[in-house]
Each structure stands twice: as C-alpha cells, then as structure tokens.
Short mmCIF file of N, CA and C in Angstrom, two decimals:
data_model
loop_
_atom_site.label_atom_id
_atom_site.label_comp_id
_atom_site.label_asym_id
_atom_site.label_seq_id
_atom_site.Cartn_x
_atom_site.Cartn_y
_atom_site.Cartn_z
N GLY U 1 34.01 20.81 -85.87
CA GLY U 1 33.06 20.94 -84.89
C GLY U 1 33.03 22.04 -83.97
N ASP U 2 32.06 22.23 -82.99
CA ASP U 2 32.08 23.56 -82.27
C ASP U 2 31.85 22.92 -80.83
N GLY U 3 32.76 22.93 -80.02
CA GLY U 3 32.75 22.57 -78.92
C GLY U 3 32.07 21.21 -78.49
N GLY U 4 32.64 20.31 -79.43
CA GLY U 4 32.07 19.00 -79.18
C GLY U 4 30.99 18.64 -80.29
N SER U 5 30.48 19.62 -81.12
CA SER U 5 29.37 19.25 -82.09
C SER U 5 30.09 18.78 -83.28
N ILE U 6 29.37 18.05 -84.04
CA ILE U 6 29.79 17.48 -85.21
C ILE U 6 30.36 18.40 -86.26
N ALA U 7 29.63 19.59 -86.16
CA ALA U 7 29.67 20.73 -87.09
C ALA U 7 29.22 22.07 -86.51
N ASN U 8 29.96 23.14 -86.84
CA ASN U 8 29.23 24.58 -86.58
C ASN U 8 28.38 24.89 -87.84
N THR U 9 27.21 24.90 -87.51
CA THR U 9 26.17 24.97 -88.64
C THR U 9 25.93 26.44 -88.97
N GLY U 10 27.06 27.41 -88.59
CA GLY U 10 26.85 28.84 -89.04
C GLY U 10 26.97 28.81 -90.49
N VAL U 11 27.57 28.13 -91.28
CA VAL U 11 27.77 28.29 -92.77
C VAL U 11 27.50 26.76 -93.11
N ILE U 12 26.46 26.71 -94.18
CA ILE U 12 25.95 25.35 -94.75
C ILE U 12 25.82 25.68 -96.38
N LEU U 13 26.39 24.74 -97.09
CA LEU U 13 26.07 24.73 -98.51
C LEU U 13 25.38 23.45 -98.83
N VAL U 14 24.31 23.66 -99.65
CA VAL U 14 23.50 22.50 -100.08
C VAL U 14 23.27 22.49 -101.54
N LYS U 15 22.97 21.40 -102.05
CA LYS U 15 22.58 21.21 -103.49
C LYS U 15 21.05 21.08 -103.51
N ASP U 16 20.50 21.76 -104.45
CA ASP U 16 18.91 21.69 -104.54
C ASP U 16 18.50 20.22 -105.16
N THR U 17 18.43 19.20 -104.25
CA THR U 17 18.00 18.04 -104.70
C THR U 17 17.11 17.48 -103.75
N PRO U 18 16.24 16.13 -104.32
CA PRO U 18 15.35 15.62 -103.37
C PRO U 18 16.01 15.15 -102.12
N GLU U 19 17.27 14.63 -102.30
CA GLU U 19 17.93 13.97 -101.06
C GLU U 19 18.18 15.32 -100.12
N THR U 20 18.51 16.53 -100.63
CA THR U 20 18.80 17.38 -99.59
C THR U 20 17.62 17.74 -98.96
N VAL U 21 16.46 18.06 -99.55
CA VAL U 21 15.14 18.31 -98.92
C VAL U 21 15.06 17.20 -97.81
N HIS U 22 15.25 15.83 -98.22
CA HIS U 22 14.94 15.02 -97.09
C HIS U 22 15.88 15.34 -96.09
N PHE U 23 17.22 15.57 -96.19
CA PHE U 23 18.04 15.67 -95.13
C PHE U 23 17.32 17.01 -94.09
N LEU U 24 17.23 17.83 -94.92
CA LEU U 24 16.64 19.16 -94.17
C LEU U 24 15.54 18.98 -93.46
N ASP U 25 14.55 17.98 -93.95
CA ASP U 25 13.27 17.72 -93.35
C ASP U 25 13.65 16.86 -92.05
N ALA U 26 14.63 15.94 -92.09
CA ALA U 26 15.02 14.89 -91.19
C ALA U 26 15.91 15.70 -90.06
N TRP U 27 16.75 16.74 -90.33
CA TRP U 27 17.38 17.61 -89.54
C TRP U 27 16.25 18.38 -88.60
N TRP U 28 15.32 18.91 -89.30
CA TRP U 28 14.35 19.79 -88.51
C TRP U 28 13.40 18.60 -87.67
N ALA U 29 13.09 17.79 -88.20
CA ALA U 29 12.53 16.73 -87.11
C ALA U 29 13.33 16.32 -85.83
N ALA U 30 14.41 16.14 -86.29
CA ALA U 30 15.51 16.00 -84.80
C ALA U 30 15.54 16.89 -84.11
N GLY U 31 15.11 18.29 -84.46
CA GLY U 31 15.35 19.32 -83.55
C GLY U 31 13.97 19.53 -82.86
N THR U 32 12.87 18.84 -83.53
CA THR U 32 11.73 18.98 -82.77
C THR U 32 11.20 17.82 -82.01
N GLN U 33 11.86 16.65 -82.22
CA GLN U 33 11.40 15.28 -81.68
C GLN U 33 12.24 14.98 -80.72
N ASN U 34 13.57 15.38 -80.49
CA ASN U 34 14.38 15.25 -79.39
C ASN U 34 14.36 16.22 -78.25
N PRO U 35 13.84 15.93 -77.05
CA PRO U 35 13.81 16.85 -75.89
C PRO U 35 15.17 17.52 -75.60
N HIS U 36 16.28 16.74 -75.78
CA HIS U 36 17.51 17.27 -75.38
C HIS U 36 17.79 18.36 -76.44
N THR U 37 17.49 18.58 -77.59
CA THR U 37 17.70 19.44 -78.48
C THR U 37 16.96 20.70 -78.43
N LEU U 38 15.64 20.49 -77.93
CA LEU U 38 14.53 21.74 -77.96
C LEU U 38 15.09 22.91 -77.39
N TYR U 39 15.63 22.80 -76.44
CA TYR U 39 16.15 24.19 -75.51
C TYR U 39 17.69 24.20 -75.39
N ASP U 40 18.30 23.47 -76.23
CA ASP U 40 19.73 23.65 -76.25
C ASP U 40 20.35 24.84 -76.73
N LEU U 41 21.32 25.37 -76.17
CA LEU U 41 21.93 26.63 -76.74
C LEU U 41 22.39 26.64 -78.32
N ARG U 42 22.80 25.49 -78.60
CA ARG U 42 23.18 25.36 -80.05
C ARG U 42 22.10 24.44 -80.72
N HIS U 43 21.03 24.83 -80.52
CA HIS U 43 19.78 23.92 -81.07
C HIS U 43 20.18 23.19 -82.27
N GLU U 44 20.29 24.10 -83.30
CA GLU U 44 20.27 23.46 -84.52
C GLU U 44 21.70 22.46 -84.56
N GLN U 45 22.61 22.78 -84.11
CA GLN U 45 24.05 22.10 -83.83
C GLN U 45 23.65 20.56 -83.19
N SER U 46 22.87 20.91 -82.18
CA SER U 46 22.35 19.61 -81.37
C SER U 46 21.88 18.64 -82.13
N ALA U 47 20.62 19.20 -82.68
CA ALA U 47 19.90 18.64 -83.82
C ALA U 47 20.51 17.74 -84.76
N LEU U 48 21.52 18.43 -85.39
CA LEU U 48 22.47 17.83 -86.40
C LEU U 48 23.21 16.71 -85.77
N ASP U 49 23.71 16.99 -84.59
CA ASP U 49 24.45 15.77 -83.75
C ASP U 49 23.66 14.64 -83.56
N ALA U 50 22.41 14.80 -83.15
CA ALA U 50 21.52 13.73 -82.92
C ALA U 50 21.06 13.12 -84.22
N LEU U 51 20.78 13.71 -85.24
CA LEU U 51 20.59 13.29 -86.60
C LEU U 51 21.66 12.41 -87.03
N MET U 52 23.04 12.79 -86.91
CA MET U 52 24.11 12.17 -87.54
C MET U 52 24.57 10.94 -86.66
N SER U 53 24.45 11.07 -85.41
CA SER U 53 24.85 9.96 -84.70
C SER U 53 23.77 8.87 -84.60
N SER U 54 22.50 9.09 -85.09
CA SER U 54 21.63 8.08 -85.15
C SER U 54 21.21 7.61 -86.78
N ASN U 55 22.12 8.18 -87.72
CA ASN U 55 21.59 7.88 -88.92
C ASN U 55 22.87 7.70 -89.82
N ALA U 56 23.06 6.39 -89.91
CA ALA U 56 24.52 5.96 -90.71
C ALA U 56 24.39 6.56 -92.14
N GLU U 57 23.26 6.38 -92.80
CA GLU U 57 23.23 7.09 -94.16
C GLU U 57 23.42 8.30 -94.42
N MET U 58 22.95 9.23 -93.22
CA MET U 58 23.36 10.66 -93.21
C MET U 58 24.79 10.82 -93.11
N ARG U 59 25.29 10.15 -92.11
CA ARG U 59 26.71 10.47 -92.01
C ARG U 59 27.61 10.12 -93.21
N VAL U 60 27.14 9.28 -94.18
CA VAL U 60 27.75 8.96 -95.38
C VAL U 60 27.77 10.04 -96.58
N ARG U 61 26.29 10.63 -96.31
CA ARG U 61 26.12 11.53 -97.48
C ARG U 61 26.55 13.16 -97.09
N VAL U 62 26.92 13.31 -95.80
CA VAL U 62 27.18 14.67 -95.57
C VAL U 62 28.59 14.86 -95.31
N ALA U 63 29.16 15.75 -96.00
CA ALA U 63 30.59 16.34 -95.51
C ALA U 63 30.67 17.27 -94.72
N VAL U 64 31.51 17.30 -93.86
CA VAL U 64 31.94 18.31 -92.93
C VAL U 64 33.35 19.17 -93.39
N ALA U 65 33.17 20.35 -93.68
CA ALA U 65 34.60 20.89 -93.92
C ALA U 65 35.12 21.34 -92.82
N GLY U 66 36.52 21.65 -93.11
CA GLY U 66 37.36 21.90 -91.85
C GLY U 66 37.07 23.47 -91.40
N ALA U 67 37.43 23.80 -90.31
CA ALA U 67 36.89 25.14 -89.56
C ALA U 67 37.46 26.33 -90.58
N ALA U 68 38.40 26.24 -91.22
CA ALA U 68 39.00 27.51 -91.96
C ALA U 68 38.34 27.47 -93.44
N ALA U 69 37.82 26.20 -93.81
CA ALA U 69 37.37 26.36 -95.16
C ALA U 69 36.35 27.44 -95.63
N PHE U 70 35.56 27.85 -94.62
CA PHE U 70 34.49 28.83 -94.99
C PHE U 70 34.42 29.97 -94.08
N ASN U 71 35.28 29.95 -93.28
CA ASN U 71 35.39 30.92 -91.98
C ASN U 71 36.69 31.37 -91.58
N THR U 72 36.59 32.39 -90.85
CA THR U 72 37.83 32.81 -90.06
C THR U 72 37.95 32.62 -88.43
N ALA U 73 38.60 31.88 -87.99
CA ALA U 73 38.67 31.36 -86.67
C ALA U 73 39.00 32.83 -85.73
N PRO U 74 38.40 32.88 -84.53
CA PRO U 74 39.07 34.03 -83.64
C PRO U 74 40.21 33.70 -83.11
N PRO U 75 41.34 34.50 -82.94
CA PRO U 75 41.03 35.93 -83.39
C PRO U 75 41.34 36.01 -84.86
N PHE U 76 40.57 36.80 -85.73
CA PHE U 76 40.32 36.84 -87.04
C PHE U 76 41.60 37.27 -87.67
N TYR U 77 42.40 38.21 -87.10
CA TYR U 77 43.55 38.76 -87.66
C TYR U 77 44.68 37.78 -87.69
N LYS U 78 44.60 36.73 -86.98
CA LYS U 78 45.77 35.66 -87.19
C LYS U 78 45.38 34.55 -87.93
N THR U 79 44.08 34.43 -88.43
CA THR U 79 43.68 33.38 -89.34
C THR U 79 43.37 33.70 -90.86
N HIS U 80 42.96 35.00 -90.92
CA HIS U 80 42.32 35.51 -91.95
C HIS U 80 43.38 36.01 -93.08
N THR U 81 43.27 35.41 -94.23
CA THR U 81 44.26 35.81 -95.40
C THR U 81 43.60 36.32 -96.51
N ALA U 82 44.41 36.92 -97.34
CA ALA U 82 43.94 37.42 -98.71
C ALA U 82 42.98 36.40 -99.74
N SER U 83 43.12 35.13 -99.28
CA SER U 83 42.60 34.10 -100.03
C SER U 83 41.64 33.61 -99.27
N SER U 84 41.15 34.03 -98.14
CA SER U 84 40.22 33.54 -97.34
C SER U 84 38.86 33.78 -97.71
N PHE U 85 37.81 32.79 -97.81
CA PHE U 85 36.55 32.66 -98.46
C PHE U 85 35.71 33.80 -97.66
N VAL U 86 35.83 33.69 -96.33
CA VAL U 86 34.96 34.65 -95.48
C VAL U 86 35.90 35.51 -94.65
N LEU U 87 35.47 36.61 -94.11
CA LEU U 87 36.01 37.37 -93.04
C LEU U 87 34.92 37.45 -91.96
N HIS U 88 35.00 36.58 -91.15
CA HIS U 88 34.01 36.33 -89.96
C HIS U 88 34.66 37.16 -88.74
N LEU U 89 33.94 38.07 -88.25
CA LEU U 89 34.43 38.66 -86.93
C LEU U 89 33.78 38.07 -85.86
N MET U 90 33.72 37.05 -85.57
CA MET U 90 33.09 36.43 -84.45
C MET U 90 33.90 36.75 -83.45
N PHE U 91 33.27 37.01 -82.05
CA PHE U 91 34.02 37.19 -80.68
C PHE U 91 34.93 38.54 -80.86
N GLU U 92 34.21 39.65 -81.59
CA GLU U 92 35.32 40.78 -81.89
C GLU U 92 34.28 42.05 -81.43
N PRO U 93 34.05 42.16 -80.06
CA PRO U 93 33.19 43.34 -79.81
C PRO U 93 33.96 44.47 -79.39
N TYR U 94 35.10 44.69 -79.75
CA TYR U 94 35.94 45.92 -79.21
C TYR U 94 35.84 46.99 -79.92
N GLY U 95 35.43 48.23 -79.38
CA GLY U 95 35.67 49.38 -80.13
C GLY U 95 35.08 49.53 -81.53
N GLY U 96 33.93 48.95 -81.70
CA GLY U 96 33.28 49.37 -83.16
C GLY U 96 34.27 48.54 -84.24
N LEU U 97 35.01 47.55 -84.00
CA LEU U 97 35.73 46.94 -85.00
C LEU U 97 35.07 46.57 -86.23
N ARG U 98 33.82 45.78 -86.08
CA ARG U 98 33.17 45.44 -87.07
C ARG U 98 32.67 46.54 -88.01
N ARG U 99 32.30 47.51 -87.51
CA ARG U 99 31.75 48.68 -88.19
C ARG U 99 32.99 49.23 -89.05
N ARG U 100 34.17 49.37 -88.42
CA ARG U 100 35.31 50.11 -89.06
C ARG U 100 35.85 49.03 -90.14
N VAL U 101 35.69 47.87 -89.93
CA VAL U 101 36.26 46.89 -90.93
C VAL U 101 35.40 47.02 -92.12
N PHE U 102 34.07 46.65 -92.11
CA PHE U 102 33.17 46.53 -92.86
C PHE U 102 32.95 48.06 -93.75
N SER U 103 33.09 49.05 -93.07
CA SER U 103 33.10 50.48 -93.56
C SER U 103 34.14 50.29 -94.72
N GLU U 104 35.48 50.03 -94.24
CA GLU U 104 36.53 50.20 -95.12
C GLU U 104 36.44 49.21 -96.24
N ILE U 105 35.92 48.16 -96.07
CA ILE U 105 35.72 47.04 -97.29
C ILE U 105 34.56 47.87 -98.15
N ALA U 106 33.53 48.38 -97.63
CA ALA U 106 32.54 49.02 -98.61
C ALA U 106 33.06 50.16 -99.57
N SER U 107 34.15 50.73 -98.82
CA SER U 107 34.82 52.07 -99.60
C SER U 107 35.65 51.45 -100.78
N TYR U 108 35.91 50.02 -100.80
CA TYR U 108 36.80 49.62 -101.75
C TYR U 108 35.84 49.04 -103.12
N ILE U 109 34.61 49.15 -102.86
CA ILE U 109 33.65 48.45 -103.94
C ILE U 109 33.65 49.72 -105.26
N VAL U 110 33.77 49.16 -106.15
CA VAL U 110 33.71 50.02 -107.28
C VAL U 110 33.00 49.43 -108.54
N ASP U 111 31.85 50.06 -108.82
CA ASP U 111 30.99 49.29 -109.99
C ASP U 111 30.91 47.87 -109.69
N GLY U 112 30.61 47.48 -108.14
CA GLY U 112 30.25 46.15 -107.98
C GLY U 112 31.41 45.28 -107.80
N HIS U 113 32.52 45.79 -107.95
CA HIS U 113 33.76 44.93 -107.71
C HIS U 113 34.73 45.64 -106.55
N ILE U 114 35.19 44.72 -105.84
CA ILE U 114 36.27 45.14 -104.91
C ILE U 114 37.48 45.33 -105.38
N GLU U 115 38.30 46.49 -105.18
CA GLU U 115 39.59 46.69 -105.54
C GLU U 115 40.55 45.73 -104.96
N THR U 116 41.11 44.92 -105.55
CA THR U 116 41.94 43.86 -105.00
C THR U 116 43.02 44.41 -104.28
N SER U 117 43.78 45.24 -104.81
CA SER U 117 45.07 45.84 -104.05
C SER U 117 44.62 46.37 -102.74
N LYS U 118 43.54 47.41 -102.74
CA LYS U 118 43.21 47.88 -101.50
C LYS U 118 42.91 46.78 -100.46
N MET U 119 42.07 45.75 -100.95
CA MET U 119 41.79 44.65 -99.96
C MET U 119 43.03 43.99 -99.49
N GLN U 120 43.90 43.75 -100.37
CA GLN U 120 45.10 42.96 -99.86
C GLN U 120 45.99 43.94 -98.72
N GLN U 121 45.69 45.13 -98.91
CA GLN U 121 46.55 45.95 -97.94
C GLN U 121 45.51 45.85 -96.66
N LEU U 122 44.19 46.07 -96.62
CA LEU U 122 43.40 45.81 -95.63
C LEU U 122 43.74 44.72 -94.67
N VAL U 123 43.93 43.55 -95.44
CA VAL U 123 44.36 42.21 -94.81
C VAL U 123 45.54 42.58 -93.86
N ARG U 124 46.63 43.28 -94.64
CA ARG U 124 47.80 43.18 -93.95
C ARG U 124 47.58 44.22 -92.69
N THR U 125 46.74 45.15 -92.64
CA THR U 125 46.66 46.13 -91.51
C THR U 125 45.45 45.54 -90.42
N LEU U 126 44.75 44.48 -90.58
CA LEU U 126 44.01 43.75 -89.65
C LEU U 126 44.33 43.74 -88.32
N PRO U 127 45.63 43.47 -88.15
CA PRO U 127 46.10 43.25 -86.75
C PRO U 127 46.21 44.56 -86.10
N LEU U 128 46.58 45.65 -86.73
CA LEU U 128 46.76 47.02 -86.28
C LEU U 128 45.30 47.50 -86.02
N LEU U 129 44.38 47.25 -86.78
CA LEU U 129 42.88 47.60 -86.61
C LEU U 129 42.38 47.01 -85.48
N ALA U 130 42.59 45.64 -85.24
CA ALA U 130 42.01 45.09 -84.10
C ALA U 130 42.81 45.45 -82.72
N GLU U 131 44.17 45.78 -82.81
CA GLU U 131 44.69 46.22 -81.47
C GLU U 131 44.22 47.65 -81.26
N THR U 132 44.20 48.45 -82.15
CA THR U 132 43.51 49.73 -81.86
C THR U 132 42.11 49.69 -81.39
N ALA U 133 41.34 48.93 -81.98
CA ALA U 133 39.84 48.87 -81.45
C ALA U 133 39.71 48.14 -80.11
N TYR U 134 40.71 47.14 -79.98
CA TYR U 134 40.95 46.50 -78.45
C TYR U 134 41.13 47.62 -77.57
N GLN U 135 42.16 48.47 -77.76
CA GLN U 135 42.50 49.37 -76.81
C GLN U 135 41.39 50.46 -76.56
N GLN U 136 40.75 50.71 -77.61
CA GLN U 136 39.53 51.59 -77.59
C GLN U 136 38.51 50.99 -76.51
N GLY U 137 38.28 49.76 -76.79
CA GLY U 137 37.13 49.00 -76.04
C GLY U 137 37.78 48.77 -74.74
N MET U 138 39.15 48.76 -74.26
CA MET U 138 39.44 48.80 -72.71
C MET U 138 39.44 50.27 -72.19
N GLN U 139 39.69 51.34 -72.89
CA GLN U 139 39.10 52.48 -72.52
C GLN U 139 37.70 52.62 -72.18
N GLU U 140 36.89 52.10 -73.00
CA GLU U 140 35.43 52.28 -72.70
C GLU U 140 34.91 51.49 -71.43
N SER U 141 35.57 50.39 -71.12
CA SER U 141 35.36 49.61 -70.25
C SER U 141 36.51 48.82 -69.56
N SER U 142 36.58 48.79 -68.18
CA SER U 142 37.74 48.24 -67.40
C SER U 142 37.57 46.65 -67.00
N ARG U 143 36.23 46.32 -67.49
CA ARG U 143 35.87 44.84 -66.99
C ARG U 143 35.81 44.02 -68.21
N ASP U 144 36.47 42.84 -68.26
CA ASP U 144 36.46 41.89 -69.38
C ASP U 144 35.03 41.59 -69.81
N GLU U 145 34.29 41.13 -68.91
CA GLU U 145 32.98 40.78 -69.20
C GLU U 145 31.99 41.66 -69.74
N ASP U 146 32.30 43.09 -69.40
CA ASP U 146 31.66 44.28 -70.35
C ASP U 146 32.03 44.19 -71.71
N LEU U 147 33.34 43.94 -71.85
CA LEU U 147 33.91 44.08 -73.25
C LEU U 147 33.10 42.96 -74.06
N ALA U 148 32.92 41.69 -73.35
CA ALA U 148 32.48 40.48 -74.11
C ALA U 148 31.07 40.66 -74.51
N VAL U 149 30.17 41.51 -73.56
CA VAL U 149 28.88 41.54 -73.74
C VAL U 149 28.63 42.88 -74.37
N CYS U 150 28.88 44.22 -73.99
CA CYS U 150 28.63 45.26 -74.48
C CYS U 150 29.82 46.32 -74.44
N PRO U 151 30.54 46.54 -75.52
CA PRO U 151 31.90 47.36 -75.40
C PRO U 151 31.51 48.68 -75.27
N SER U 152 30.20 49.28 -75.28
CA SER U 152 30.03 50.60 -74.95
C SER U 152 29.73 51.07 -73.44
N LEU U 153 29.71 50.00 -72.61
CA LEU U 153 29.49 50.13 -71.28
C LEU U 153 30.57 51.23 -70.54
N SER U 154 30.19 52.17 -69.77
CA SER U 154 31.19 52.84 -69.01
C SER U 154 31.88 52.14 -67.90
N PRO U 155 32.89 52.57 -67.74
CA PRO U 155 33.52 51.90 -66.65
C PRO U 155 32.88 52.00 -65.15
N PRO U 156 33.04 50.82 -64.46
CA PRO U 156 32.22 51.16 -63.19
C PRO U 156 32.62 52.17 -62.33
N PRO U 157 31.89 52.92 -61.40
CA PRO U 157 32.30 54.12 -60.76
C PRO U 157 33.28 53.61 -59.59
#
C-alpha cells in the first residue's frame, strides 16, 4: 500500500475480461459516489480502498503485488537492481537526475534493443549519479523545500 492505502495504483496490470470491466466500472463508481474519495489527494487509491473494504468479492479477485514487484522504491539507487522490472525515479528532483539517467539509457538502445552490458554498468553507477545530482541540486538551492518542489530555484538572497 501507500501510506495506509490498500495499494499504490501507479502501476496496474489487468486482463481484458468482462470481470475486469465490471471491476473497473465499480472502481470508477466508488470514486464518484463516495464523498470522501472525490477530493482526496490520492483519489483513485482512496476509491480502491472504499471498493475493496466494502466488497468481499472484489477482495478475493484482486491481487496486490509487493512494492518492489513492479517498482523501485526511493531512494532508487538502493533498491534498483539489473533485474528490476521498472526504474521509477520518484522523489528524485535533484540536479536533472531523471533527464541524465534516461538520456543515458536512450543512448544504449541499438536497433530497438538495449545493450545489456551497458545497462548493467549503469545500474552499478546509479549511486554515484544520484550523489552527483544531489550535490548539484544543493548548489542550486540551499533550502530542502526548494529541492523537493523545484530544483532549479536559486538560493534565497
């Protein structure tokens, strides 16, 4: 889950079946019919929580994977491995890190395939890339709240 939610709904996999369509319709309805989910910060997660807590049939038919099954938990360089399914750079606002990492990955694509040896090397250098980007972000702003919101802010006068 995510902060008390049943599941973080950032990544979902569904099978195209009538039951799935019924589930998605019920999930949508839970988000529009429950006043406490309409304006919640995590709207779709709150709607899923409402649906799952009120519907035993849904709880039996929906599987929730562990956090690392399809994701990389922050800080990514401590949890990402070469066999990770997804590299998710959430909460990584420092020094253009996302741009740097994904530009590097793009350079490894040859004829639609990623060069595995280069990708493995990148995974090994992720901690150094993160530290370098963090230091760059600290030079761009001396306030933590600026780093979390906008890494390009100049230090206060």
